[in-house]
Short mmCIF file of N, CA and C in Angstrom, two decimals:
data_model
loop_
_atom_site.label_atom_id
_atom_site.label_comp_id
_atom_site.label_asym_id
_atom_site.label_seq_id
_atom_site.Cartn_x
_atom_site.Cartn_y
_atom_site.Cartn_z
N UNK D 1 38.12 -18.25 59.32
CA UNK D 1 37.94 -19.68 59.11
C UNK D 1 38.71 -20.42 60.21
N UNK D 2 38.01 -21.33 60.70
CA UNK D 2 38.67 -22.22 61.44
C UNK D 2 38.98 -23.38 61.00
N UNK D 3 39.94 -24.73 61.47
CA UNK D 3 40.56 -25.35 61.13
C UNK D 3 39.61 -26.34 60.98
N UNK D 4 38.47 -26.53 61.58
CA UNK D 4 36.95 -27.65 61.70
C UNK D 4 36.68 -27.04 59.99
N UNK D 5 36.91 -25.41 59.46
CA UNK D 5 36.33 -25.58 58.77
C UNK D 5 37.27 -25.87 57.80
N UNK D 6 38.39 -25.34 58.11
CA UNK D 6 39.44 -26.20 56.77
C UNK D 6 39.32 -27.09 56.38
N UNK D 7 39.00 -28.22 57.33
CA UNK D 7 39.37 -29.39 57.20
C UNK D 7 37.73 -30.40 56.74
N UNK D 8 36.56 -29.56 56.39
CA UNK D 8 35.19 -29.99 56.44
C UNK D 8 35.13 -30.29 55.00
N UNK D 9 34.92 -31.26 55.10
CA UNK D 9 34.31 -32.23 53.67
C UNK D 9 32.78 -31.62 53.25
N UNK D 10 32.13 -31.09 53.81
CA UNK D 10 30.69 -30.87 53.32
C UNK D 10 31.20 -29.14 53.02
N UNK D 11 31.95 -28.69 53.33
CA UNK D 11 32.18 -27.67 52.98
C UNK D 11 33.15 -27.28 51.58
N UNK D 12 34.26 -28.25 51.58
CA UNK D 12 35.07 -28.24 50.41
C UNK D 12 35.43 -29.31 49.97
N UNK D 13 34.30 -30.35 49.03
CA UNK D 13 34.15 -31.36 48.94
C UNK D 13 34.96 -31.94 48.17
N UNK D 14 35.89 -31.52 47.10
CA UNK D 14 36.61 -31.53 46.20
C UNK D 14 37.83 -31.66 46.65
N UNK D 15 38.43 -30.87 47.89
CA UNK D 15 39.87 -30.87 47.53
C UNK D 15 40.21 -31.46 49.38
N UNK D 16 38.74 -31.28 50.22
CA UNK D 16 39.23 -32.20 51.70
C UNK D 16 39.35 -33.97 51.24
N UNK D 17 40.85 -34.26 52.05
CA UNK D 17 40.61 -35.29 51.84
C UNK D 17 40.62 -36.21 53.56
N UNK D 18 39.22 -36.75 53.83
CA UNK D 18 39.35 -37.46 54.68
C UNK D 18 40.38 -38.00 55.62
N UNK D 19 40.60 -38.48 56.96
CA UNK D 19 42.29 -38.57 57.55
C UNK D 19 43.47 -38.20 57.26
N UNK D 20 43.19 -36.81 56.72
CA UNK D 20 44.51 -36.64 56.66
C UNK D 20 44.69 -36.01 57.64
N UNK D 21 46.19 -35.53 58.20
CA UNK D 21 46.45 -34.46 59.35
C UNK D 21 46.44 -33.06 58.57
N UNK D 22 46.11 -32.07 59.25
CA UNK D 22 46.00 -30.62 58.80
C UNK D 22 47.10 -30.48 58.09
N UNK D 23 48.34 -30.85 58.46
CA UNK D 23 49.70 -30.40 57.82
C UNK D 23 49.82 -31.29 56.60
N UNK D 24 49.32 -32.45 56.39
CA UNK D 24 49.09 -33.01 55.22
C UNK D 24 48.40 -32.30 54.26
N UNK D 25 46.82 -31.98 54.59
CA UNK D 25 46.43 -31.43 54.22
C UNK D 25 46.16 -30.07 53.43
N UNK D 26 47.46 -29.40 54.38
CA UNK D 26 48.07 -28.09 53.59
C UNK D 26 48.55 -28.05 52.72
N UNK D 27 50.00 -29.41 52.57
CA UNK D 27 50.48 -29.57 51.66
C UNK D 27 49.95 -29.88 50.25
N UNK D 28 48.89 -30.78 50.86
CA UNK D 28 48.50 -31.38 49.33
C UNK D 28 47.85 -30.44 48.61
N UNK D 29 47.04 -29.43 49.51
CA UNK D 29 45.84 -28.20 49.06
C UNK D 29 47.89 -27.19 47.77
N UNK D 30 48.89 -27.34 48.69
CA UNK D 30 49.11 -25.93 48.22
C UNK D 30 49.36 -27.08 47.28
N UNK D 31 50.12 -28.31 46.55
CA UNK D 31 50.80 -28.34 45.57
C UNK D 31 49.84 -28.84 44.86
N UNK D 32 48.68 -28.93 45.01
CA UNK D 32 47.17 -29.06 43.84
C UNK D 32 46.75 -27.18 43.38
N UNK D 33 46.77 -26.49 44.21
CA UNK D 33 46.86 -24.99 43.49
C UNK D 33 47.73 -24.76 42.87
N UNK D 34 49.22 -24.89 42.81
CA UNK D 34 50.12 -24.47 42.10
C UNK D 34 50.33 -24.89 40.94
N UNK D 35 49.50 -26.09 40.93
CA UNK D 35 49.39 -27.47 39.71
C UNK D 35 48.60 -26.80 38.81
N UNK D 36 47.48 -26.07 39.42
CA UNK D 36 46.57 -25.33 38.53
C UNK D 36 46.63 -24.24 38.09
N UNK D 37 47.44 -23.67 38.59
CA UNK D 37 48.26 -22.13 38.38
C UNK D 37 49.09 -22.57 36.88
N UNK D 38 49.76 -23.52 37.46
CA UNK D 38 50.68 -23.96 36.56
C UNK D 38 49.78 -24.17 34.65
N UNK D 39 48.87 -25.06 35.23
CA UNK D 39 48.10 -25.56 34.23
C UNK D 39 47.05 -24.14 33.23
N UNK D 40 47.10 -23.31 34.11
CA UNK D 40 46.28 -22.01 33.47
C UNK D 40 47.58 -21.12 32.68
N UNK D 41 48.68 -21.28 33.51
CA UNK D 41 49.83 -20.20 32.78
C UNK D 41 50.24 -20.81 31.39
N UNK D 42 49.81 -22.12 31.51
CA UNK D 42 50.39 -22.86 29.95
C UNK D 42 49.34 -22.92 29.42
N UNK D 43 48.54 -22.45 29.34
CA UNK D 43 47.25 -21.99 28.05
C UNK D 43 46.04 -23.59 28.27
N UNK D 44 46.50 -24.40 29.99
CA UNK D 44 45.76 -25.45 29.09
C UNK D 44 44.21 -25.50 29.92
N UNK D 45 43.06 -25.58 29.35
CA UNK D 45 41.79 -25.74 29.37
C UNK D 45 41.79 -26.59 31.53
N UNK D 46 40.93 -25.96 32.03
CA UNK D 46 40.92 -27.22 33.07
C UNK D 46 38.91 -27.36 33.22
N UNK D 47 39.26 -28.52 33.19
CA UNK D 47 37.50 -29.73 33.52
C UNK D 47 37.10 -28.76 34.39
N UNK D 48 35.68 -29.88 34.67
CA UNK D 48 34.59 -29.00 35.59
C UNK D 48 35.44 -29.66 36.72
N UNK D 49 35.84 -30.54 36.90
CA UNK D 49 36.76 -30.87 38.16
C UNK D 49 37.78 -30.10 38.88
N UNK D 50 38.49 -29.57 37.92
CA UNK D 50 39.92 -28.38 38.42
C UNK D 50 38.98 -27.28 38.59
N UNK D 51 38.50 -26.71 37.80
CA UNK D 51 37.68 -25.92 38.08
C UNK D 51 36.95 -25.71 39.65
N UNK D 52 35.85 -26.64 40.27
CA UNK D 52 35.42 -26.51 41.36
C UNK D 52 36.33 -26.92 42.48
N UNK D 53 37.65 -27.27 42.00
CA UNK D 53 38.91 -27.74 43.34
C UNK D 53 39.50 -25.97 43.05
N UNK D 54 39.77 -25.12 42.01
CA UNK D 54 40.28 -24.39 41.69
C UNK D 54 39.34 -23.55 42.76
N UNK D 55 37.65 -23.19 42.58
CA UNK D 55 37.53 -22.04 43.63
C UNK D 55 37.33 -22.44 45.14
N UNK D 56 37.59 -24.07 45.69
CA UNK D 56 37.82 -24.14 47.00
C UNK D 56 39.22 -23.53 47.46
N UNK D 57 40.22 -23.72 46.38
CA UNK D 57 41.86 -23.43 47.03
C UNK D 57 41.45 -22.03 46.75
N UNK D 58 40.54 -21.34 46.07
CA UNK D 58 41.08 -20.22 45.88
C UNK D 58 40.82 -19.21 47.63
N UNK D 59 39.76 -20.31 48.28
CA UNK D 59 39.52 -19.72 49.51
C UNK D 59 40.57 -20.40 50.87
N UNK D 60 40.46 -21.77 50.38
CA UNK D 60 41.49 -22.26 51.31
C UNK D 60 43.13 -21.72 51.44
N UNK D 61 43.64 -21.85 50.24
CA UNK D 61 44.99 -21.51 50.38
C UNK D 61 45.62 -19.71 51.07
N UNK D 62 44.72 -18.90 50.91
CA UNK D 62 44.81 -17.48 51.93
C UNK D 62 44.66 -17.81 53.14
N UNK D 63 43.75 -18.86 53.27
CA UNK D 63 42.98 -19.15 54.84
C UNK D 63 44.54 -20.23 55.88
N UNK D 64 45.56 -20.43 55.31
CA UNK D 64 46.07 -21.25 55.80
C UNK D 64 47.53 -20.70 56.36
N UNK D 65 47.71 -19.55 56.25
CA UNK D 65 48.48 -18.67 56.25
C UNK D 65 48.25 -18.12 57.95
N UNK D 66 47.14 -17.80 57.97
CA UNK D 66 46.20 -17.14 58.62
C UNK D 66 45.65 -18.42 60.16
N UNK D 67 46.00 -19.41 59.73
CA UNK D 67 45.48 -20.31 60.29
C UNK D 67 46.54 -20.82 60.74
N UNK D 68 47.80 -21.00 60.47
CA UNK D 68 49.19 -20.99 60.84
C UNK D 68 49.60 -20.34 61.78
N UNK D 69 49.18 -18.65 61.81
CA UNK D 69 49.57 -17.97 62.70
C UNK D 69 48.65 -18.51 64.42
N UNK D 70 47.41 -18.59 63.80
CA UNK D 70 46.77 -18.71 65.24
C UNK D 70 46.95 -20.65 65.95
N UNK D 71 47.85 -21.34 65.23
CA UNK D 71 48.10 -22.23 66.20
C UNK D 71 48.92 -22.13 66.92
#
């Protein structure tokens, strides 16, 4: 994955958010996954909303690691 595609709204419509900078962007991606991590370890139900943000991070947040190294 490249960073055009990290950062692509038609691709991860849910959790890109428009102007942000990549490093913004990381941040907000990791502490919205951990939110949901969080939210699944305490037994609680998540919407069709967490849900479809849940399987974009589940591809983004490996991908950024990875995407770190090659800048």
């Amino acid at each position: 994955m490249t960073i055009e595609d990290y950062m692509n709204p038609e691709k991860f419509p849910i959790t890109t958010q428009e102007g942000l900078s990549v490093k913004d962007q990381f941040l907000i991606d990791a502490i919205n996954y951990d939110q949901l991590v969080e939210a699944r370890e305490m037994g609680k139900t998540l919407n069709t909303m967490q849900l479809q943000a849940e399987e974009e991070l589940k591809i983004k947040i490996p991908a950024q690691e990875m995407l770190k190294l090659s800048n």
